[in-house]
Short mmCIF file of N, CA, C and O in Angstrom, two decimals:
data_model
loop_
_atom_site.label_atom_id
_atom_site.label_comp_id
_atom_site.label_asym_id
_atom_site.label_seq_id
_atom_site.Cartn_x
_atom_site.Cartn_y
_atom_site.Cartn_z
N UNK A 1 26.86 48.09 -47.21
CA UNK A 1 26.01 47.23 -48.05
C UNK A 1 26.90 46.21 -48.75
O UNK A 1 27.88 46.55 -49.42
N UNK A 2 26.41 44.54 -48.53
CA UNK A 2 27.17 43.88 -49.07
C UNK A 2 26.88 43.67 -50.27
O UNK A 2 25.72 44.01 -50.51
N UNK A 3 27.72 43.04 -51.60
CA UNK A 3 27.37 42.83 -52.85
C UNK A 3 26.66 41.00 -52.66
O UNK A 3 26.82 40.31 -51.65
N UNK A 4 26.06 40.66 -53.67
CA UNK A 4 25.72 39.69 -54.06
C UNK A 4 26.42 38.29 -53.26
O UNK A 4 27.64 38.12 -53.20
N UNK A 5 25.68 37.59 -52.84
CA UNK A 5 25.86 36.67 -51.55
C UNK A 5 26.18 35.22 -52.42
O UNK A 5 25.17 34.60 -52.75
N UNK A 6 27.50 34.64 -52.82
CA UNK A 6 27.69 33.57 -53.81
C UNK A 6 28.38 32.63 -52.94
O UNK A 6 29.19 33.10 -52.13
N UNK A 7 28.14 31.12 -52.99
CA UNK A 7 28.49 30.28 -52.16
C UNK A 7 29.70 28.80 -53.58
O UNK A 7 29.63 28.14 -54.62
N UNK A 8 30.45 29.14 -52.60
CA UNK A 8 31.63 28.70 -53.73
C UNK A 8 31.96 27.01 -52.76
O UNK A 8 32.31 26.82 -51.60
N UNK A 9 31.68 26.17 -53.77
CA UNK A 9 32.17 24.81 -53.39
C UNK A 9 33.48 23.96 -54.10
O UNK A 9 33.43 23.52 -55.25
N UNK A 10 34.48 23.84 -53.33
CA UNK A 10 36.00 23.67 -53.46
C UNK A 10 36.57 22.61 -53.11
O UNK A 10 36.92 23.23 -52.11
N UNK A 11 37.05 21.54 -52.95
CA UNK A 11 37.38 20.84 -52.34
C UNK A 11 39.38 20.95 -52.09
O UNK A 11 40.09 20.31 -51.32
N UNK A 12 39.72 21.93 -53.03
CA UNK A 12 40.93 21.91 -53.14
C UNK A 12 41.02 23.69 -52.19
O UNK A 12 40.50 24.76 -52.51
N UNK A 13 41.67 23.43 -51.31
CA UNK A 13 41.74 24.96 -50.06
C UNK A 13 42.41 26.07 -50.92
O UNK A 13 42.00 27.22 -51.08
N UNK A 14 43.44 25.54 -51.41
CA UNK A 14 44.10 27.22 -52.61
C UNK A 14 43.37 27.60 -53.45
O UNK A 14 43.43 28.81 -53.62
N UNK A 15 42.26 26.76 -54.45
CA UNK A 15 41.61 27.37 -55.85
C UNK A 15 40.10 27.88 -54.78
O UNK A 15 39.34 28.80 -55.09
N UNK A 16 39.97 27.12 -53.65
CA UNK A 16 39.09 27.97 -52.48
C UNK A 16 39.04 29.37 -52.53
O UNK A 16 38.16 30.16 -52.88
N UNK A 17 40.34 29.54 -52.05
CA UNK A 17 41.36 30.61 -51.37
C UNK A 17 41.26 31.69 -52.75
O UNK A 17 40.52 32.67 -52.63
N UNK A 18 41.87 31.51 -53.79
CA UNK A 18 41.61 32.42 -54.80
C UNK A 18 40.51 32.66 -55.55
O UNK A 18 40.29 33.73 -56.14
N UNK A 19 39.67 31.51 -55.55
CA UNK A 19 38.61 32.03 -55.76
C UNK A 19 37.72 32.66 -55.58
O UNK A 19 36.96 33.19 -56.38
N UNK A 20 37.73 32.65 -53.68
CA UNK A 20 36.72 33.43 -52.91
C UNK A 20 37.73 35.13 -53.18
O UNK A 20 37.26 36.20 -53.56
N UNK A 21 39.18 34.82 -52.83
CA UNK A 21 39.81 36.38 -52.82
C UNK A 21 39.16 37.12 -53.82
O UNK A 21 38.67 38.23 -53.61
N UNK A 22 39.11 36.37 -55.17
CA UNK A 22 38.83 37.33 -56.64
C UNK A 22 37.84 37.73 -56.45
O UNK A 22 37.44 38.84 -56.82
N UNK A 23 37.12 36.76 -55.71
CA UNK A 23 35.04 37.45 -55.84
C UNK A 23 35.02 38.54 -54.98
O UNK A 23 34.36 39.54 -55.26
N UNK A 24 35.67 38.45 -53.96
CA UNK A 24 35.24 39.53 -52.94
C UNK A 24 36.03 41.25 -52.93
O UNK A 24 35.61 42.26 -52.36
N UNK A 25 37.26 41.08 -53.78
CA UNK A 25 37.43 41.78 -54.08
C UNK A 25 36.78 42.69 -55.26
O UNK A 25 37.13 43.77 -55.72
N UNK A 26 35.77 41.90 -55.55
CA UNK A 26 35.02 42.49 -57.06
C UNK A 26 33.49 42.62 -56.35
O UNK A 26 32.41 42.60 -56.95
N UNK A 27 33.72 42.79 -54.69
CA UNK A 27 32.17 43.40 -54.36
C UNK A 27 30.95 42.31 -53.64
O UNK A 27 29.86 42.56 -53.12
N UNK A 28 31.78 40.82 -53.92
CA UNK A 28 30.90 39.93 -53.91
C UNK A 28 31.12 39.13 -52.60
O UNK A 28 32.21 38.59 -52.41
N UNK A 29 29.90 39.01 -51.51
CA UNK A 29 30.29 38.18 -50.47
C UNK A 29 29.92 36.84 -50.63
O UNK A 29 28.83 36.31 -50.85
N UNK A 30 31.59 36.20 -50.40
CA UNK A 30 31.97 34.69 -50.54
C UNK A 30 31.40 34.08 -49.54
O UNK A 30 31.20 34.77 -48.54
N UNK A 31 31.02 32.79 -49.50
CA UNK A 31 31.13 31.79 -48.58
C UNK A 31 31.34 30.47 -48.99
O UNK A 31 30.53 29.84 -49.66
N UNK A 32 32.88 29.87 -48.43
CA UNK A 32 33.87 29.04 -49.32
C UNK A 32 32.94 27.46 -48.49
O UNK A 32 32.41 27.75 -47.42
N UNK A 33 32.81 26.34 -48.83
CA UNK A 33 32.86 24.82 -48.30
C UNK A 33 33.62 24.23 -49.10
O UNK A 33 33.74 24.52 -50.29
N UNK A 34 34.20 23.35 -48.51
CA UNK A 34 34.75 21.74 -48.73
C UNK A 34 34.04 21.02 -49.34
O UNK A 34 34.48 20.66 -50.43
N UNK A 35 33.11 20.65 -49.05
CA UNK A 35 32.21 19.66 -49.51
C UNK A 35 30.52 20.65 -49.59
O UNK A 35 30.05 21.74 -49.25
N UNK A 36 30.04 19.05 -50.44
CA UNK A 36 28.54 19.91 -50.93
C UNK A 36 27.71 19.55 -49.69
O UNK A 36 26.58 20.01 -49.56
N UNK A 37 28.15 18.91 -48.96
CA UNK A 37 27.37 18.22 -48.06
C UNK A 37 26.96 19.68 -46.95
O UNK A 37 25.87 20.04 -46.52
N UNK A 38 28.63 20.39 -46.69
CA UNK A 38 28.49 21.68 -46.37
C UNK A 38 27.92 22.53 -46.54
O UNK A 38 27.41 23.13 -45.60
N UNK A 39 27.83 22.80 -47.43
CA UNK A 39 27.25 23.86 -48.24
C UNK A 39 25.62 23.86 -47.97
O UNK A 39 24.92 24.82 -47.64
N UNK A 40 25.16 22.22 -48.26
CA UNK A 40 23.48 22.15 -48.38
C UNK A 40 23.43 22.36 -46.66
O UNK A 40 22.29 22.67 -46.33
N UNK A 41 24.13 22.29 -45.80
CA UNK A 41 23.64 22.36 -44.56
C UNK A 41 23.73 23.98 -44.45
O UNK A 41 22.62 24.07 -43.91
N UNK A 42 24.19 25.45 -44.53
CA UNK A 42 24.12 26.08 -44.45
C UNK A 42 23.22 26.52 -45.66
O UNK A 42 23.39 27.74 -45.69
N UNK A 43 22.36 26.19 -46.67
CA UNK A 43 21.49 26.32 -47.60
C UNK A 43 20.24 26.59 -46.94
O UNK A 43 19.48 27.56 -47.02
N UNK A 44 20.17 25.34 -46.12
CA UNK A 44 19.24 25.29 -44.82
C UNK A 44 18.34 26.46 -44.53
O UNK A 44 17.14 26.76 -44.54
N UNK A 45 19.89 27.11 -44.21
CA UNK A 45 19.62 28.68 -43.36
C UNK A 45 19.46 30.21 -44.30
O UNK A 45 18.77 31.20 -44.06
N UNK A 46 20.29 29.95 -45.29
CA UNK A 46 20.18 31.00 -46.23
C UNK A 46 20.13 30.52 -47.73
O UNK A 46 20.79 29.53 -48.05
N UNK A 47 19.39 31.17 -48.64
CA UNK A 47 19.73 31.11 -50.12
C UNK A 47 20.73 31.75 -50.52
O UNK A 47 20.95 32.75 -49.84
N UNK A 48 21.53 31.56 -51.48
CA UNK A 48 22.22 32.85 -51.77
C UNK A 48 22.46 33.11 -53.15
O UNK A 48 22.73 32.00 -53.61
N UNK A 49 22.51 33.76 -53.89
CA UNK A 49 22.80 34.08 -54.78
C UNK A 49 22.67 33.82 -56.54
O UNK A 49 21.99 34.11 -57.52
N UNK A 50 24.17 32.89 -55.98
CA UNK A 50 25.28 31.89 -57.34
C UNK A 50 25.63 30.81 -56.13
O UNK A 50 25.73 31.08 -54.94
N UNK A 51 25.79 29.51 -56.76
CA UNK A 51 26.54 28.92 -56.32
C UNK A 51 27.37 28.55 -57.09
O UNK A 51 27.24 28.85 -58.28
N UNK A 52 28.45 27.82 -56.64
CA UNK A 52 29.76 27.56 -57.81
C UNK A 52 30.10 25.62 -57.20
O UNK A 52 30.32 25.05 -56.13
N UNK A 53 30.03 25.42 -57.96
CA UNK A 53 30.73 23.85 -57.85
C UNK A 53 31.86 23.34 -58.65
O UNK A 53 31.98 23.30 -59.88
N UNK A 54 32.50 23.03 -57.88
CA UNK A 54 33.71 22.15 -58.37
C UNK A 54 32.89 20.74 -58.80
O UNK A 54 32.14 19.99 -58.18
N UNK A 55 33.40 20.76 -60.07
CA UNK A 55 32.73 19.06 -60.12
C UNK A 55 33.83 18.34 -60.62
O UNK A 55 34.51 18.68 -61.58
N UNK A 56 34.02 17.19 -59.85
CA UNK A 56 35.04 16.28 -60.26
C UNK A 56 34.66 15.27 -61.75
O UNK A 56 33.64 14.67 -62.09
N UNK A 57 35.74 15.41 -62.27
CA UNK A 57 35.82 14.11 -63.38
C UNK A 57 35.20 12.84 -63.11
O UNK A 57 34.94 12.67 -61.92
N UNK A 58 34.87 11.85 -63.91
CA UNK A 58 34.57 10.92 -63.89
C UNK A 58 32.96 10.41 -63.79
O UNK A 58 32.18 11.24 -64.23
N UNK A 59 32.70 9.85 -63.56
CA UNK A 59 31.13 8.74 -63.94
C UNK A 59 30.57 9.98 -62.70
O UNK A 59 31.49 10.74 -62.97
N UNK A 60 29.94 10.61 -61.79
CA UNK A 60 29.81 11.20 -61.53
C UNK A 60 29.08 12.87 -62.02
O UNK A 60 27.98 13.38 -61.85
N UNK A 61 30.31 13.29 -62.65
CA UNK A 61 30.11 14.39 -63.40
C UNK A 61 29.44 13.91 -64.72
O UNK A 61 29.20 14.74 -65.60
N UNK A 62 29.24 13.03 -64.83
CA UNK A 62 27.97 12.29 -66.02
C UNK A 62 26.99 12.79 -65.99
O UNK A 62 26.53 13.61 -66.79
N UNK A 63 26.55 12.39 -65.10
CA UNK A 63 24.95 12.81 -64.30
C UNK A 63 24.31 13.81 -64.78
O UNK A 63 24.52 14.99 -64.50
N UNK A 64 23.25 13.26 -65.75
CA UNK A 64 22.45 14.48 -66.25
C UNK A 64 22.98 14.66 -68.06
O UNK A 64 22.26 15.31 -68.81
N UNK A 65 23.89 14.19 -68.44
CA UNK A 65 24.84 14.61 -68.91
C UNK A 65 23.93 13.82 -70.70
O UNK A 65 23.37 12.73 -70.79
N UNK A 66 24.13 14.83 -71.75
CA UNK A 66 23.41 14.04 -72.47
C UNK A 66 24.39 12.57 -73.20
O UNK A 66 25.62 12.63 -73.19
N UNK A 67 23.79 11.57 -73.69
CA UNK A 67 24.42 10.20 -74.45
C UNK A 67 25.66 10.91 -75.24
O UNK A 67 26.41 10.24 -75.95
#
C-alpha cells in the first residue's frame, strides 16, 4: 500500500532530487516534473494528492498576490 500520491514541481534537478528522496522516505509517493506544463499533462490522467510548486521570484509570483 502506497502512502499519499504528491506531485512535486522543480525546476532545479537536486532540490527535485531531495525533495522527492525526503517525501518518500516518510511514506509518500513522489512524482518529480520540470516544468508545470509537465505536471498539468500528467494531471490529465491522475489527481493526486498535494502538489508542491516551486515558484520563481519576480512579476510572476505576483499573481494573485494582494497590493
Amino acid at each position: 500500500l502506497m502512502g499519499k500520491l504528491i506531485y512535486h514541481v522543480d525546476d532545479i534537478s537536486d532540490i527535485r532530487f531531495a525533495v522527492n528522496t525526503i517525501l518518500e522516505k516518510n511514506g509518500y509517493e513522489v512524482e518529480g516534473f520540470e516544468t508545470s506544463e509537465e505536471m498539468l499533462k500528467k494531471l490529465d490522467q491522475q489527481v493526486p494528492d498535494l502538489i508542491i510548486l516551486d515558484v520563481p521570484p519576480g512579476p510572476a509570483s505576483k499573481v494573485g498576490s494582494p497590493p
